[in-house]
């Protein structure tokens, strides 16, 4: 069974630190690491202005539910001119900052490996962050097992992971078109707009930032309500 195979693979590491956003992919890896390694597993969530409101609370809740130790760090990708410039390699610069921090933490705390939630479907997209992961020796248990998103969600449901059905929630900087400079102020503006929509009951959404214009993108389930709010 894939669950046992993945847990067995992680167990051979001896200890592991999980890059943990609280989304379904990293949550499944965290659940498997908790099962395989117990106290020798640690989930770490990175906080920066690019993290949407509510995501940290959600990650904490999932960590408690799957029984893994959880810590929070701060990342400073906004200090990097290359990241702020927001070209096609923005995610590379962001993940380099993240994995620099996680690799340092793993070394100081004597964790044998850093794990991510990348899955097999991610190889079909433009993912410069995977290059940063490779440069830091990050392991991807789901990708290594050729598990795609549908399989990940099915396994997460089987293990009772609370975020099994959670929509994808990439960082707020992904709402800006390439070439639009990333700043804390712009990220906060996007976050406020999305939070307002979530408070109105919309669940799967993006607010795309185009200077003075914001474009709302909704999931299929929310479209009928948006078209006929009464």
mmCIF file of N, CA and C in Angstrom, residues 58-187:
data_model
loop_
_atom_site.group_PDB
_atom_site.id
_atom_site.type_symbol
_atom_site.label_atom_id
_atom_site.label_comp_id
_atom_site.label_asym_id
_atom_site.label_seq_id
_atom_site.Cartn_x
_atom_site.Cartn_y
_atom_site.Cartn_z
ATOM 1 N N UNK A 58 -4.401 27.951 10.146
ATOM 2 C CA UNK A 58 -4.777 26.689 9.526
ATOM 3 C C UNK A 58 -3.673 25.656 9.635
ATOM 4 N N UNK A 59 -2.432 26.079 9.416
ATOM 5 C CA UNK A 59 -1.305 25.156 9.517
ATOM 6 C C UNK A 59 -1.152 24.631 10.939
ATOM 7 N N UNK A 60 -1.321 25.499 11.902
ATOM 8 C CA UNK A 60 -1.221 25.053 13.295
ATOM 9 C C UNK A 60 -2.290 24.004 13.614
ATOM 10 N N UNK A 61 -3.490 24.236 13.120
ATOM 11 C CA UNK A 61 -4.583 23.306 13.368
ATOM 12 C C UNK A 61 -4.307 21.945 12.733
ATOM 13 N N UNK A 62 -3.804 21.951 11.516
ATOM 14 C CA UNK A 62 -3.499 20.688 10.841
ATOM 15 C C UNK A 62 -2.370 19.953 11.567
ATOM 16 N N UNK A 63 -1.347 20.678 11.980
ATOM 17 C CA UNK A 63 -0.232 20.046 12.687
ATOM 18 C C UNK A 63 -0.719 19.344 13.956
ATOM 19 N N UNK A 64 -1.608 20.005 14.688
ATOM 20 C CA UNK A 64 -2.167 19.368 15.892
ATOM 21 C C UNK A 64 -2.941 18.104 15.522
ATOM 22 N N UNK A 65 -3.702 18.192 14.450
ATOM 23 C CA UNK A 65 -4.555 17.071 14.061
ATOM 24 C C UNK A 65 -3.746 15.843 13.635
ATOM 25 N N UNK A 66 -2.626 16.072 12.937
ATOM 26 C CA UNK A 66 -1.847 14.926 12.460
ATOM 27 C C UNK A 66 -0.777 14.509 13.461
ATOM 28 N N UNK A 67 -0.632 15.270 14.537
ATOM 29 C CA UNK A 67 0.251 14.863 15.621
ATOM 30 C C UNK A 67 1.724 15.089 15.385
ATOM 31 N N UNK A 68 2.063 16.179 14.684
ATOM 32 C CA UNK A 68 3.474 16.486 14.458
ATOM 33 C C UNK A 68 3.846 17.761 15.197
ATOM 34 N N UNK A 69 5.039 17.797 15.722
ATOM 35 C CA UNK A 69 5.539 19.037 16.339
ATOM 36 C C UNK A 69 5.607 20.127 15.280
ATOM 37 N N UNK A 70 5.384 21.372 15.701
ATOM 38 C CA UNK A 70 5.257 22.454 14.735
ATOM 39 C C UNK A 70 5.953 23.700 15.254
ATOM 40 N N UNK A 71 6.722 24.340 14.388
ATOM 41 C CA UNK A 71 7.369 25.599 14.724
ATOM 42 C C UNK A 71 7.186 26.580 13.575
ATOM 43 N N UNK A 72 7.404 27.853 13.871
ATOM 44 C CA UNK A 72 7.237 28.929 12.886
ATOM 45 C C UNK A 72 8.546 29.692 12.769
ATOM 46 N N UNK A 73 8.923 30.011 11.528
ATOM 47 C CA UNK A 73 10.081 30.857 11.284
ATOM 48 C C UNK A 73 9.643 32.040 10.413
ATOM 49 N N UNK A 74 10.470 33.049 10.349
ATOM 50 C CA UNK A 74 10.223 34.184 9.458
ATOM 51 C C UNK A 74 11.221 34.136 8.307
ATOM 52 N N UNK A 75 10.745 34.422 7.112
ATOM 53 C CA UNK A 75 11.644 34.505 5.960
ATOM 54 C C UNK A 75 11.656 35.936 5.433
ATOM 55 N N UNK A 76 12.743 36.275 4.746
ATOM 56 C CA UNK A 76 12.955 37.672 4.334
ATOM 57 C C UNK A 76 13.177 37.774 2.830
ATOM 58 N N UNK A 77 12.342 37.083 2.057
ATOM 59 C CA UNK A 77 12.499 37.160 0.605
ATOM 60 C C UNK A 77 12.340 38.580 0.067
ATOM 61 N N UNK A 78 11.567 39.424 0.775
ATOM 62 C CA UNK A 78 11.377 40.799 0.322
ATOM 63 C C UNK A 78 12.649 41.643 0.432
ATOM 64 N N UNK A 79 13.642 41.146 1.129
ATOM 65 C CA UNK A 79 14.927 41.856 1.190
ATOM 66 C C UNK A 79 15.762 41.632 -0.066
ATOM 67 N N UNK A 80 15.328 40.700 -0.910
ATOM 68 C CA UNK A 80 16.083 40.335 -2.097
ATOM 69 C C UNK A 80 15.582 41.123 -3.313
ATOM 70 N N UNK A 81 16.463 41.918 -3.919
ATOM 71 C CA UNK A 81 16.075 42.707 -5.091
ATOM 72 C C UNK A 81 15.560 41.829 -6.228
ATOM 73 N N UNK A 82 16.159 40.665 -6.403
ATOM 74 C CA UNK A 82 15.737 39.765 -7.478
ATOM 75 C C UNK A 82 14.309 39.287 -7.263
ATOM 76 N N UNK A 83 13.968 38.986 -6.021
ATOM 77 C CA UNK A 83 12.594 38.574 -5.717
ATOM 78 C C UNK A 83 11.619 39.720 -5.968
ATOM 79 N N UNK A 84 11.945 40.890 -5.483
ATOM 80 C CA UNK A 84 11.037 42.035 -5.622
ATOM 81 C C UNK A 84 10.819 42.407 -7.087
ATOM 82 N N UNK A 85 11.807 42.164 -7.918
ATOM 83 C CA UNK A 85 11.677 42.480 -9.342
ATOM 84 C C UNK A 85 10.581 41.651 -10.009
ATOM 85 N N UNK A 86 10.330 40.448 -9.492
ATOM 86 C CA UNK A 86 9.188 39.623 -9.909
ATOM 87 C C UNK A 86 9.270 39.202 -11.375
ATOM 88 N N UNK A 87 10.385 38.560 -11.711
ATOM 89 C CA UNK A 87 10.463 37.962 -13.040
ATOM 90 C C UNK A 87 10.032 36.497 -12.965
ATOM 91 N N UNK A 88 10.263 35.734 -14.008
ATOM 92 C CA UNK A 88 9.790 34.353 -14.055
ATOM 93 C C UNK A 88 10.467 33.461 -13.022
ATOM 94 N N UNK A 89 11.542 33.935 -12.417
ATOM 95 C CA UNK A 89 12.261 33.137 -11.425
ATOM 96 C C UNK A 89 11.962 33.575 -9.987
ATOM 97 N N UNK A 90 10.882 34.335 -9.811
ATOM 98 C CA UNK A 90 10.517 34.799 -8.463
ATOM 99 C C UNK A 90 10.462 33.642 -7.465
ATOM 100 N N UNK A 91 9.833 32.543 -7.839
ATOM 101 C CA UNK A 91 9.697 31.415 -6.917
ATOM 102 C C UNK A 91 11.054 30.799 -6.567
ATOM 103 N N UNK A 92 11.984 30.865 -7.499
ATOM 104 C CA UNK A 92 13.330 30.366 -7.203
ATOM 105 C C UNK A 92 13.954 31.169 -6.071
ATOM 106 N N UNK A 93 13.858 32.479 -6.154
ATOM 107 C CA UNK A 93 14.448 33.326 -5.105
ATOM 108 C C UNK A 93 13.729 33.130 -3.770
ATOM 109 N N UNK A 94 12.424 32.985 -3.827
ATOM 110 C CA UNK A 94 11.645 32.767 -2.605
ATOM 111 C C UNK A 94 12.023 31.448 -1.943
ATOM 112 N N UNK A 95 12.065 30.375 -2.745
ATOM 113 C CA UNK A 95 12.374 29.057 -2.192
ATOM 114 C C UNK A 95 13.835 28.964 -1.759
ATOM 115 N N UNK A 96 14.711 29.716 -2.413
ATOM 116 C CA UNK A 96 16.101 29.738 -1.957
ATOM 117 C C UNK A 96 16.191 30.302 -0.547
ATOM 118 N N UNK A 97 15.468 31.383 -0.299
ATOM 119 C CA UNK A 97 15.421 31.948 1.051
ATOM 120 C C UNK A 97 14.842 30.944 2.039
ATOM 121 N N UNK A 98 13.740 30.310 1.652
ATOM 122 C CA UNK A 98 13.107 29.322 2.535
ATOM 123 C C UNK A 98 14.058 28.180 2.859
ATOM 124 N N UNK A 99 14.651 27.593 1.830
ATOM 125 C CA UNK A 99 15.479 26.412 2.067
ATOM 126 C C UNK A 99 16.808 26.762 2.710
ATOM 127 N N UNK A 100 17.309 27.978 2.503
ATOM 128 C CA UNK A 100 18.463 28.429 3.286
ATOM 129 C C UNK A 100 18.135 28.361 4.777
ATOM 130 N N UNK A 101 16.969 28.892 5.112
ATOM 131 C CA UNK A 101 16.558 28.918 6.525
ATOM 132 C C UNK A 101 16.331 27.505 7.066
ATOM 133 N N UNK A 102 15.633 26.677 6.291
ATOM 134 C CA UNK A 102 15.319 25.330 6.771
ATOM 135 C C UNK A 102 16.565 24.455 6.861
ATOM 136 N N UNK A 103 17.474 24.594 5.883
ATOM 137 C CA UNK A 103 18.710 23.817 5.937
ATOM 138 C C UNK A 103 19.549 24.197 7.153
ATOM 139 N N UNK A 104 19.589 25.492 7.451
ATOM 140 C CA UNK A 104 20.317 25.933 8.633
ATOM 141 C C UNK A 104 19.700 25.405 9.913
ATOM 142 N N UNK A 105 18.361 25.440 9.976
ATOM 143 C CA UNK A 105 17.673 24.918 11.149
ATOM 144 C C UNK A 105 17.909 23.414 11.297
ATOM 145 N N UNK A 106 17.818 22.693 10.183
ATOM 146 C CA UNK A 106 18.039 21.249 10.227
ATOM 147 C C UNK A 106 19.444 20.926 10.712
ATOM 148 N N UNK A 107 20.417 21.698 10.248
ATOM 149 C CA UNK A 107 21.798 21.458 10.675
ATOM 150 C C UNK A 107 21.973 21.736 12.157
ATOM 151 N N UNK A 108 21.410 22.850 12.611
ATOM 152 C CA UNK A 108 21.562 23.200 14.031
ATOM 153 C C UNK A 108 20.861 22.193 14.937
ATOM 154 N N UNK A 109 19.721 21.702 14.499
ATOM 155 C CA UNK A 109 18.923 20.793 15.336
ATOM 156 C C UNK A 109 19.154 19.320 15.014
ATOM 157 N N UNK A 110 20.061 19.077 14.098
ATOM 158 C CA UNK A 110 20.483 17.716 13.743
ATOM 159 C C UNK A 110 19.345 16.875 13.157
ATOM 160 N N UNK A 111 18.581 17.477 12.266
ATOM 161 C CA UNK A 111 17.627 16.716 11.466
ATOM 162 C C UNK A 111 18.345 16.225 10.217
ATOM 163 N N UNK A 112 18.081 14.996 9.838
ATOM 164 C CA UNK A 112 18.815 14.368 8.748
ATOM 165 C C UNK A 112 18.401 14.876 7.382
ATOM 166 N N UNK A 113 17.159 15.360 7.243
ATOM 167 C CA UNK A 113 16.664 15.736 5.918
ATOM 168 C C UNK A 113 15.618 16.830 6.034
ATOM 169 N N UNK A 114 15.457 17.571 4.952
ATOM 170 C CA UNK A 114 14.360 18.521 4.786
ATOM 171 C C UNK A 114 13.436 17.949 3.718
ATOM 172 N N UNK A 115 12.143 17.875 4.025
ATOM 173 C CA UNK A 115 11.148 17.300 3.114
ATOM 174 C C UNK A 115 10.198 18.370 2.607
ATOM 175 N N UNK A 116 9.753 18.220 1.368
ATOM 176 C CA UNK A 116 8.736 19.108 0.821
ATOM 177 C C UNK A 116 7.521 18.291 0.399
ATOM 178 N N UNK A 117 6.446 18.994 0.057
ATOM 179 C CA UNK A 117 5.221 18.339 -0.389
ATOM 180 C C UNK A 117 5.076 18.293 -1.894
ATOM 181 N N UNK A 118 6.132 18.549 -2.651
ATOM 182 C CA UNK A 118 6.030 18.494 -4.116
ATOM 183 C C UNK A 118 5.531 17.125 -4.553
ATOM 184 N N UNK A 119 4.602 17.115 -5.511
ATOM 185 C CA UNK A 119 4.069 15.842 -6.013
ATOM 186 C C UNK A 119 4.360 15.699 -7.499
ATOM 187 N N UNK A 120 3.992 14.550 -8.056
ATOM 188 C CA UNK A 120 4.358 14.242 -9.443
ATOM 189 C C UNK A 120 3.762 15.225 -10.441
ATOM 190 N N UNK A 121 2.595 15.776 -10.143
ATOM 191 C CA UNK A 121 1.974 16.723 -11.064
ATOM 192 C C UNK A 121 2.759 18.028 -11.177
ATOM 193 N N UNK A 122 3.555 18.331 -10.159
ATOM 194 C CA UNK A 122 4.303 19.589 -10.173
ATOM 195 C C UNK A 122 5.367 19.621 -11.269
ATOM 196 N N UNK A 123 5.784 18.467 -11.731
ATOM 197 C CA UNK A 123 6.836 18.445 -12.753
ATOM 198 C C UNK A 123 6.305 18.892 -14.113
ATOM 199 N N UNK A 124 4.994 18.961 -14.263
ATOM 200 C CA UNK A 124 4.413 19.403 -15.522
ATOM 201 C C UNK A 124 4.192 20.895 -15.587
ATOM 202 N N UNK A 125 4.482 21.615 -14.506
ATOM 203 C CA UNK A 125 4.301 23.066 -14.440
ATOM 204 C C UNK A 125 5.653 23.762 -14.430
ATOM 205 N N UNK A 126 5.607 25.088 -14.566
ATOM 206 C CA UNK A 126 6.809 25.909 -14.415
ATOM 207 C C UNK A 126 7.061 26.072 -12.924
ATOM 208 N N UNK A 127 8.041 25.357 -12.404
ATOM 209 C CA UNK A 127 8.308 25.337 -10.968
ATOM 210 C C UNK A 127 9.784 25.618 -10.688
ATOM 211 N N UNK A 128 10.223 26.861 -10.822
ATOM 212 C CA UNK A 128 11.628 27.162 -10.525
ATOM 213 C C UNK A 128 11.997 26.895 -9.077
ATOM 214 N N UNK A 129 10.989 26.820 -8.201
ATOM 215 C CA UNK A 129 11.278 26.486 -6.809
ATOM 216 C C UNK A 129 11.873 25.101 -6.649
ATOM 217 N N UNK A 130 11.574 24.182 -7.580
ATOM 218 C CA UNK A 130 12.160 22.849 -7.510
ATOM 219 C C UNK A 130 13.669 22.895 -7.734
ATOM 220 N N UNK A 131 14.111 23.866 -8.519
ATOM 221 C CA UNK A 131 15.559 24.038 -8.703
ATOM 222 C C UNK A 131 16.216 24.428 -7.384
ATOM 223 N N UNK A 132 15.592 25.352 -6.662
ATOM 224 C CA UNK A 132 16.122 25.744 -5.352
ATOM 225 C C UNK A 132 16.148 24.551 -4.403
ATOM 226 N N UNK A 133 15.100 23.728 -4.453
ATOM 227 C CA UNK A 133 15.053 22.537 -3.604
ATOM 228 C C UNK A 133 16.202 21.590 -3.931
ATOM 229 N N UNK A 134 16.447 21.392 -5.223
ATOM 230 C CA UNK A 134 17.536 20.511 -5.644
ATOM 231 C C UNK A 134 18.882 21.019 -5.151
ATOM 232 N N UNK A 135 19.076 22.329 -5.218
ATOM 233 C CA UNK A 135 20.348 22.912 -4.780
ATOM 234 C C UNK A 135 20.561 22.755 -3.279
ATOM 235 N N UNK A 136 19.482 22.549 -2.537
ATOM 236 C CA UNK A 136 19.586 22.393 -1.081
ATOM 237 C C UNK A 136 19.407 20.942 -0.633
ATOM 238 N N UNK A 137 19.318 20.006 -1.573
ATOM 239 C CA UNK A 137 19.190 18.604 -1.200
ATOM 240 C C UNK A 137 17.864 18.245 -0.572
ATOM 241 N N UNK A 138 16.820 19.013 -0.856
ATOM 242 C CA UNK A 138 15.495 18.745 -0.280
ATOM 243 C C UNK A 138 14.917 17.481 -0.902
ATOM 244 N N UNK A 139 14.282 16.662 -0.076
ATOM 245 C CA UNK A 139 13.639 15.434 -0.547
ATOM 246 C C UNK A 139 12.149 15.674 -0.771
ATOM 247 N N UNK A 140 11.601 14.981 -1.775
ATOM 248 C CA UNK A 140 10.179 15.097 -2.127
ATOM 249 C C UNK A 140 9.548 13.695 -2.103
ATOM 250 N N UNK A 141 9.111 13.210 -0.950
ATOM 251 C CA UNK A 141 8.599 11.827 -0.884
ATOM 252 C C UNK A 141 7.467 11.542 -1.864
ATOM 253 N N UNK A 142 6.532 12.478 -2.039
ATOM 254 C CA UNK A 142 5.391 12.233 -2.928
ATOM 255 C C UNK A 142 5.850 12.176 -4.382
ATOM 256 N N UNK A 143 6.710 13.079 -4.763
ATOM 257 C CA UNK A 143 7.248 13.095 -6.117
ATOM 258 C C UNK A 143 8.069 11.846 -6.385
ATOM 259 N N UNK A 144 8.878 11.445 -5.407
ATOM 260 C CA UNK A 144 9.713 10.260 -5.565
ATOM 261 C C UNK A 144 8.879 8.995 -5.712
ATOM 262 N N UNK A 145 7.674 9.011 -5.149
ATOM 263 C CA UNK A 145 6.764 7.864 -5.262
ATOM 264 C C UNK A 145 5.823 7.992 -6.456
ATOM 265 N N UNK A 146 6.023 9.033 -7.280
ATOM 266 C CA UNK A 146 5.182 9.295 -8.463
ATOM 267 C C UNK A 146 3.718 9.495 -8.099
ATOM 268 N N UNK A 147 3.455 10.043 -6.918
ATOM 269 C CA UNK A 147 2.077 10.310 -6.475
ATOM 270 C C UNK A 147 1.629 11.674 -6.972
ATOM 271 N N UNK A 148 0.543 11.720 -7.757
ATOM 272 C CA UNK A 148 -0.016 12.967 -8.244
ATOM 273 C C UNK A 148 -1.040 13.537 -7.293
ATOM 274 N N UNK A 149 -1.626 14.668 -7.661
ATOM 275 C CA UNK A 149 -2.526 15.392 -6.765
ATOM 276 C C UNK A 149 -3.735 14.560 -6.359
ATOM 277 N N UNK A 150 -4.351 13.854 -7.300
ATOM 278 C CA UNK A 150 -5.532 13.062 -6.972
ATOM 279 C C UNK A 150 -5.194 11.985 -5.949
ATOM 280 N N UNK A 151 -4.050 11.341 -6.138
ATOM 281 C CA UNK A 151 -3.613 10.324 -5.179
ATOM 282 C C UNK A 151 -3.326 10.943 -3.824
ATOM 283 N N UNK A 152 -2.697 12.103 -3.830
ATOM 284 C CA UNK A 152 -2.373 12.799 -2.581
ATOM 285 C C UNK A 152 -3.650 13.090 -1.798
ATOM 286 N N UNK A 153 -4.663 13.618 -2.471
ATOM 287 C CA UNK A 153 -5.914 13.926 -1.775
ATOM 288 C C UNK A 153 -6.578 12.656 -1.243
ATOM 289 N N UNK A 154 -6.539 11.585 -2.021
ATOM 290 C CA UNK A 154 -7.138 10.329 -1.574
ATOM 291 C C UNK A 154 -6.422 9.787 -0.341
ATOM 292 N N UNK A 155 -5.094 9.815 -0.339
ATOM 293 C CA UNK A 155 -4.328 9.347 0.813
ATOM 294 C C UNK A 155 -4.577 10.230 2.032
ATOM 295 N N UNK A 156 -4.647 11.542 1.805
ATOM 296 C CA UNK A 156 -4.892 12.463 2.912
ATOM 297 C C UNK A 156 -6.263 12.193 3.542
ATOM 298 N N UNK A 157 -7.266 11.959 2.706
ATOM 299 C CA UNK A 157 -8.593 11.628 3.256
ATOM 300 C C UNK A 157 -8.547 10.333 4.051
ATOM 301 N N UNK A 158 -7.831 9.360 3.545
ATOM 302 C CA UNK A 158 -7.737 8.065 4.226
ATOM 303 C C UNK A 158 -7.083 8.213 5.603
ATOM 304 N N UNK A 159 -6.124 9.131 5.694
ATOM 305 C CA UNK A 159 -5.426 9.327 6.966
ATOM 306 C C UNK A 159 -6.103 10.361 7.860
ATOM 307 N N UNK A 160 -7.219 10.918 7.402
ATOM 308 C CA UNK A 160 -7.936 11.897 8.214
ATOM 309 C C UNK A 160 -7.258 13.244 8.311
ATOM 310 N N UNK A 161 -6.482 13.620 7.288
ATOM 311 C CA UNK A 161 -5.806 14.926 7.284
ATOM 312 C C UNK A 161 -6.857 16.012 7.022
ATOM 313 N N UNK A 162 -7.001 17.004 7.915
ATOM 314 C CA UNK A 162 -8.077 17.996 7.781
ATOM 315 C C UNK A 162 -8.044 18.799 6.490
ATOM 316 N N UNK A 163 -6.864 18.986 5.923
ATOM 317 C CA UNK A 163 -6.745 19.806 4.712
ATOM 318 C C UNK A 163 -6.851 18.988 3.427
ATOM 319 N N UNK A 164 -7.379 17.761 3.509
ATOM 320 C CA UNK A 164 -7.440 16.879 2.336
ATOM 321 C C UNK A 164 -8.193 17.519 1.180
ATOM 322 N N UNK A 165 -9.223 18.294 1.474
ATOM 323 C CA UNK A 165 -10.012 18.916 0.427
ATOM 324 C C UNK A 165 -9.734 20.391 0.243
ATOM 325 N N UNK A 166 -8.694 20.890 0.893
ATOM 326 C CA UNK A 166 -8.421 22.325 0.831
ATOM 327 C C UNK A 166 -7.970 22.747 -0.568
ATOM 328 N N UNK A 167 -8.551 23.815 -1.120
ATOM 329 C CA UNK A 167 -8.078 24.311 -2.423
ATOM 330 C C UNK A 167 -6.629 24.770 -2.336
ATOM 331 N N UNK A 168 -5.948 24.715 -3.448
ATOM 332 C CA UNK A 168 -4.568 25.208 -3.495
ATOM 333 C C UNK A 168 -4.528 26.678 -3.097
ATOM 334 N N UNK A 169 -3.493 27.054 -2.333
ATOM 335 C CA UNK A 169 -3.391 28.430 -1.869
ATOM 336 C C UNK A 169 -1.949 28.917 -1.997
ATOM 337 N N UNK A 170 -1.503 29.202 -3.220
ATOM 338 C CA UNK A 170 -0.135 29.692 -3.402
ATOM 339 C C UNK A 170 0.051 31.059 -2.752
ATOM 340 N N UNK A 171 1.290 31.475 -2.637
ATOM 341 C CA UNK A 171 1.588 32.719 -1.924
ATOM 342 C C UNK A 171 0.948 33.925 -2.623
ATOM 343 N N UNK A 172 0.776 34.998 -1.875
ATOM 344 C CA UNK A 172 0.115 36.187 -2.400
ATOM 345 C C UNK A 172 0.859 36.807 -3.569
ATOM 346 N N UNK A 173 2.169 36.624 -3.632
ATOM 347 C CA UNK A 173 2.931 37.200 -4.740
ATOM 348 C C UNK A 173 2.515 36.604 -6.078
ATOM 349 N N UNK A 174 1.935 35.418 -6.063
ATOM 350 C CA UNK A 174 1.507 34.787 -7.316
ATOM 351 C C UNK A 174 0.339 35.532 -7.954
ATOM 352 N N UNK A 175 -0.288 36.462 -7.241
ATOM 353 C CA UNK A 175 -1.401 37.245 -7.801
ATOM 354 C C UNK A 175 -0.911 38.411 -8.659
ATOM 355 N N UNK A 176 0.393 38.667 -8.627
ATOM 356 C CA UNK A 176 0.961 39.793 -9.381
ATOM 357 C C UNK A 176 1.531 39.291 -10.701
ATOM 358 N N UNK A 177 1.214 39.933 -11.809
ATOM 359 C CA UNK A 177 1.823 39.517 -13.077
ATOM 360 C C UNK A 177 3.319 39.774 -13.059
ATOM 361 N N UNK A 178 4.071 38.919 -13.763
ATOM 362 C CA UNK A 178 5.509 39.117 -13.848
ATOM 363 C C UNK A 178 5.812 40.546 -14.304
ATOM 364 N N UNK A 179 6.802 41.129 -13.663
ATOM 365 C CA UNK A 179 7.196 42.493 -13.993
ATOM 366 C C UNK A 179 6.613 43.535 -13.066
ATOM 367 N N UNK A 180 5.561 43.177 -12.315
ATOM 368 C CA UNK A 180 4.994 44.071 -11.305
ATOM 369 C C UNK A 180 5.777 43.882 -10.010
ATOM 370 N N UNK A 181 6.403 44.925 -9.535
ATOM 371 C CA UNK A 181 7.264 44.809 -8.359
ATOM 372 C C UNK A 181 6.479 44.308 -7.144
ATOM 373 N N UNK A 182 7.092 43.408 -6.403
ATOM 374 C CA UNK A 182 6.491 42.880 -5.180
ATOM 375 C C UNK A 182 6.870 43.780 -4.014
ATOM 376 N N UNK A 183 5.882 44.183 -3.231
ATOM 377 C CA UNK A 183 6.140 44.964 -2.022
ATOM 378 C C UNK A 183 5.179 44.508 -0.941
ATOM 379 N N UNK A 184 5.530 44.807 0.305
ATOM 380 C CA UNK A 184 4.652 44.439 1.416
ATOM 381 C C UNK A 184 3.298 45.121 1.281
ATOM 382 N N UNK A 185 3.280 46.371 0.798
ATOM 383 C CA UNK A 185 2.029 47.094 0.660
ATOM 384 C C UNK A 185 1.095 46.468 -0.361
ATOM 385 N N UNK A 186 1.646 46.073 -1.501
ATOM 386 C CA UNK A 186 0.831 45.444 -2.540
ATOM 387 C C UNK A 186 0.306 44.091 -2.063
ATOM 388 N N UNK A 187 1.152 43.315 -1.397
ATOM 389 C CA UNK A 187 0.718 42.015 -0.877
ATOM 390 C C UNK A 187 -0.402 42.180 0.143
#
